[in-house]
Amino acid sequence: MQTVETTPTWQKKIGLAWQLFLQWNLRSALATPWRTSLTVLGIALGVAVVLAMNAATWSAMDAFKAGITEVAGSSNWEVVPTAVPTLDEQVLRPLYELEAQTDEAVKIAPVLEGQGLWVNPSLNKSEPLVPTAEVVSILGVDMVQNKTTDSVQWVAGQAPINWFQLFQNGNHVLVGETLAKRHGLTVGSRFSLLVNTTVEPLQVTGILQAKGVGGSSGGDCVIADLATVQPLLNQAGRLSRVSLIVPKALEASVLPKIKQVLPASTVSLQPPQRRGQRVETLLKSYQINLTALSLIALLVGAFLIYNTLNVVMVRRKPELATLLVIGTPKRLLQLLLLAEATLLGLVGSVLGLGLGLLMLSGMSQAVSQTLQAIYTGVGSAGLIIPPWLPWVAIGLGIATTWVGAYFPTKEALAVQPAEAVRPQGSQVKAQLNTVKWLKLGGVFIVFSVILAFLPAVDGVPIAGYIATKLLLLGSAFCLPWVIKNTIVWLQPILPANWVWTPAALALFSGALNRTATACASVMVSIALLVSLSLLIGSFRSSVQLWVLQSLKADLFIQPYTHEMSRGGGRLSNETVELIRSVAGVAAVDNFLELDATYQGQPYKLGLGRMDLFAEHGNVKFVNGEATRSVITRVVALAKQPKNAVYGAIVSEPFAMKHHLVQGDKLTLPTPKGNLNLTVEGVYFDYASEQGYVIIPRQLYERFDGSMVGQNTSASVYVQPNVSADTVKTALLKVLPPTQLLSIRTNQQLREEVLRVFDQTFAITYVMQAVALGIALLTVLNTLWTLVLESQQELAILKVIGFQGRQIRAVVLSQALLLAFFGGGGGIMVGCGLAVILVHVLNYQSFGWTVPLQFSWVLAGQTFLGVALGALLGGWSPAQLAVKASILKSLRSQ
Amino acid sequence: MPNSCSSSLIIVENLSKQYQLSEPAVLKSVSFTVEKGSFVSLMGPSGCGKSTLLHLLGALDTPTSGTVRVNGAVISAFSEAELALFRQQQLGFVFQFFNLLPTLSVLENVSLPLLLNGVSNHQAHAVAMDWLGKVGLSHRAKAAPPQLSGGEQQRAAVVRALIHKPFLVLADEPTGNLDSASGEAVMTILKELAFAQGTSIIMATHSEELARQTDRLLRLRDGVLVQDEPLKPLHTEVLA
Ligand SMILES: Nc1ncnc2c1ncn2[C@@H]1O[C@H](COP(=O)(O)OP(=O)(O)O)[C@@H](O)[C@H]1O
Ligand SMILES: [Mg+2]
């Protein structure tokens, strides 16, 4: 300036930036409400999926953790079993001695946990009792020693508790407030629980607030003295754990002493949090799975943002140039565009939070169903959204916006002012370098293939996840080249009397920058949909085949609690004998399934009558060996004297997790020393992701006598000419009325397996719905943008005589092109993705081999669905194009 | 060495511009000087390089060879930040297509150069209203540019180019898109307002009539300066 002004102070700079932001960025965004809301919606959808997915898993995890009760309020150490689910109460004696030695500065609190099912009282004596699906946790604590009082809080207004009752009578219990309220229980009420296989009548002595010990399982609990609970659960002499309170000052002197008195191979001393950590590692891979899936939604969100901002920035280029010409610093413009993207991201994210909460209500049920199907003891508590999650979701939403906005804004800011201020006609349109992108895409795909062959890290298939993302991105990058060349090739073969096709093809390939990204985002979501469908479809048919081929038994009998949550509930030996005595029964394999850990990872130790299994049963071995030959070997090895190496069979997930093959050795600790085993066979199994090790039960009993009277299920083989149903009916007749068993025929068992399977995959169905929604949103978004962008061209077509329906055909043809490239590409990429999902991700995280099955029907349906969706989505933009005034459109630039 | 003559605002020496190697240079070794406060018109057939020359003078583009000195400084040597400052303080542009920001009101558009120069919002608006009054746009101050006629938009653009009292205004066919009456009006305010504050103007135009109203005529043909002719200043007559 000629009259020298002071350079602006920083306040003035901020003022200027703020003014420009309001007047330029904000008003521009508001001037195109459609486009802005589509951008915002793209972000919102991504954020919503991330929020809902994670909150759902989080809630399920929390419900899982709620099962972990702190009996002695402030306990800081605990003694837990490592090899099998329970401890021998013999461990208590030295511990109590220690307690006495320290003048009770160290406090000891033994606990036994189990489960029962609520049984509704029958109104009519002749009517059979039926258990409900309502799981009640049963907690045995040492009430004599009275260590628990500090964590006991009575519900207000109760008469003083008659402690004496609790010790004297085997059926007097305290109940948690939640359970009491739900069933209207008061002091003195009588009720029944199905524990193991027996309906047990119980009476309420007191009601506990849902805090401390009374808060176990969210207050859905029954608490009694150990002496009452041990026989009730058929766990005489057993404990789940011993909680300890060791004052900090004494830890150094007392902990080594405790360790000394404990049988180190089967018991460990650890802080209570450790149990929680184990739960977390258990759920880790599941959670990573879901997070990885939900991040694909964000990827699509980034595509949508890229797409719309591309349009926005092309429009703004002359404005940017003008601002540069009048001396606006480039830095300021960068800041303004960044702020605008951030604001869009923020609004989208906040909207996404709301949307996510809506989704969550549907999704959390799916997730907890899935978790319940996979893991033991997951309750379904209320929804819990960890306080950090919304912030992370918003952060991710904004980050996604930045990613999507990066290239369009970078390109816009690279504007040459001289170029942009030239008259519109003389502007050179930026051409997409399709070959460059094709090469980049090729590189990505090659890397994806390489990564797919890398092993999992710590049980988590990181490389596999990256491979999926690279495959999606790589294919997206190849798309512009494919579209360009396909259109060139398509042009001459379309009927000449379709006058609208040249225009549609020209508009479509003319805006390749935009149409290719739109096709890419449709492709990504369709690929997600298709790959999940293929995964589930193939998986389901493998499971079906497996269920048909592996004959477990003619009848399968187990306690209801065991059926509902694997691990809970026992069959007594008397019940097994009763079953054996029924006419028509050829053999009964009484099986015991124990939750145990091997090398720090949970697995299921199965103890069975393998001699019977060799004769009647059937499983499929990975190497194709016949069941009888493998099992006979195992049975023979079991007859060796003590300290030999015995045989075991392991399921595929167990073998995969511990890198075992046939012939490898494994060692299981037992109370009477190590049990050394050779893997005699690896068999296909889809029942447990944790994996099984199965050994003859007679063998195990030699090492751990405490398991002799315990059974979790009984497989019944009926005589050749007798039907399973006849035996079932006979069995029900001899069963006393207070005995309730789940008895399933082979057929029912198969159905049950498939039901559990569908539960396991409940969450993937939700993902499919989300993928479809995103695909449709993209189509809608793109067509609106295309129509708005090509107003001038469409108007010119009208001027040269195109009729309304032909204009509509131009727009709808573009919709179909979008469906063709996005849908077709999505189906192809989806197949590639399915290969990674099935052979890499699924195998590495669960250890299940599933042969992939391609389905033409699915492909056809998907393609038709996308085409139909595109036509529907294209309808309103087409109408807009038809109705638009020629003059207005021509003047619009 | 440079700027021996203190009244020379612009010194152009051997300025050449070649966009593509395959094509001949658009400007071929053009040299001239422009004095402070003068109004120069630039004529020549379409494609002869008028816009190119203006863009080089405004440092919107970089020359292939040769230099442009403004107030003694070689503008092609400016850093990005120096360039922004240079345009902010010393230059004004007027384009054929107005290039007002469509989302900003007319008042906001013309206040922008003042705000960029650190004038407070309040003061900038006051000054801008005053200027809009001078060009007969007071009643359109709150309107959005697309609602204005071409002539009105260009008058606002002229205000935007001059309001911060730059040394130099570069105008590229400012009347090229206007009917002759509006064009005449734009020309008048450009001349008057620039003269009043001593701003130099270089204006590309196709109109002999408008060119005759300026102090000096430069004629380009195929990138070569073929005519440089002083004219009789006419603004005094217009004022009268
Ligand atoms: N960015 C560019 N790239 C290549 N050629 C250009 C570019 N800008 C202008 N030209 C060419 O330079 C010549 C001069 O253009 P221009 O300066 O716009 O002429 P005028 O403004 O006199 O009509 C023209 O032939 C034009 O095609
Ligand atoms: Mg020109």
PDB file of C-alpha atoms and ligand atoms in Angstrom, chain A residues 422-423, chain B residues 45-52 54-55 96 172-173 204 206, ligand 2:
ATOM      1  CA  ARG A 422      -8.786 -17.563 -17.232  1.00  0.00           C
ATOM      2  CA  PRO A 423     -12.216 -17.778 -18.822  1.00  0.00           C
TER       3      PRO A 423
ATOM      4  CA  PRO B  45      -5.432  -9.564 -31.332  1.00  0.00           C
ATOM      5  CA  SER B  46      -6.629 -12.500 -29.292  1.00  0.00           C
ATOM      6  CA  GLY B  47      -3.846 -14.870 -28.388  1.00  0.00           C
ATOM      7  CA  CYS B  48      -1.070 -12.350 -28.847  1.00  0.00           C
ATOM      8  CA  GLY B  49      -0.027 -12.698 -25.202  1.00  0.00           C
ATOM      9  CA  LYS B  50      -1.769  -9.840 -23.373  1.00  0.00           C
ATOM     10  CA  SER B  51      -3.036 -11.974 -20.522  1.00  0.00           C
ATOM     11  CA  THR B  52       0.291 -13.735 -20.337  1.00  0.00           C
ATOM     12  CA  LEU B  54      -0.321  -9.238 -17.248  1.00  0.00           C
ATOM     13  CA  HIS B  55       0.067 -12.498 -15.366  1.00  0.00           C
ATOM     14  CA  GLN B  96     -12.946 -10.165 -17.457  1.00  0.00           C
ATOM     15  CA  ASP B 172      -7.440  -7.981 -18.129  1.00  0.00           C
ATOM     16  CA  GLU B 173     -10.244  -7.004 -20.523  1.00  0.00           C
ATOM     17  CA  ALA B 204      -5.601  -5.162 -21.685  1.00  0.00           C
ATOM     18  CA  HIS B 206      -9.875  -4.871 -27.449  1.00  0.00           C
TER      19      HIS B 206
HETATM   20 MG    MG C   2      -6.615 -12.696 -22.612  1.00  0.00          MG
END
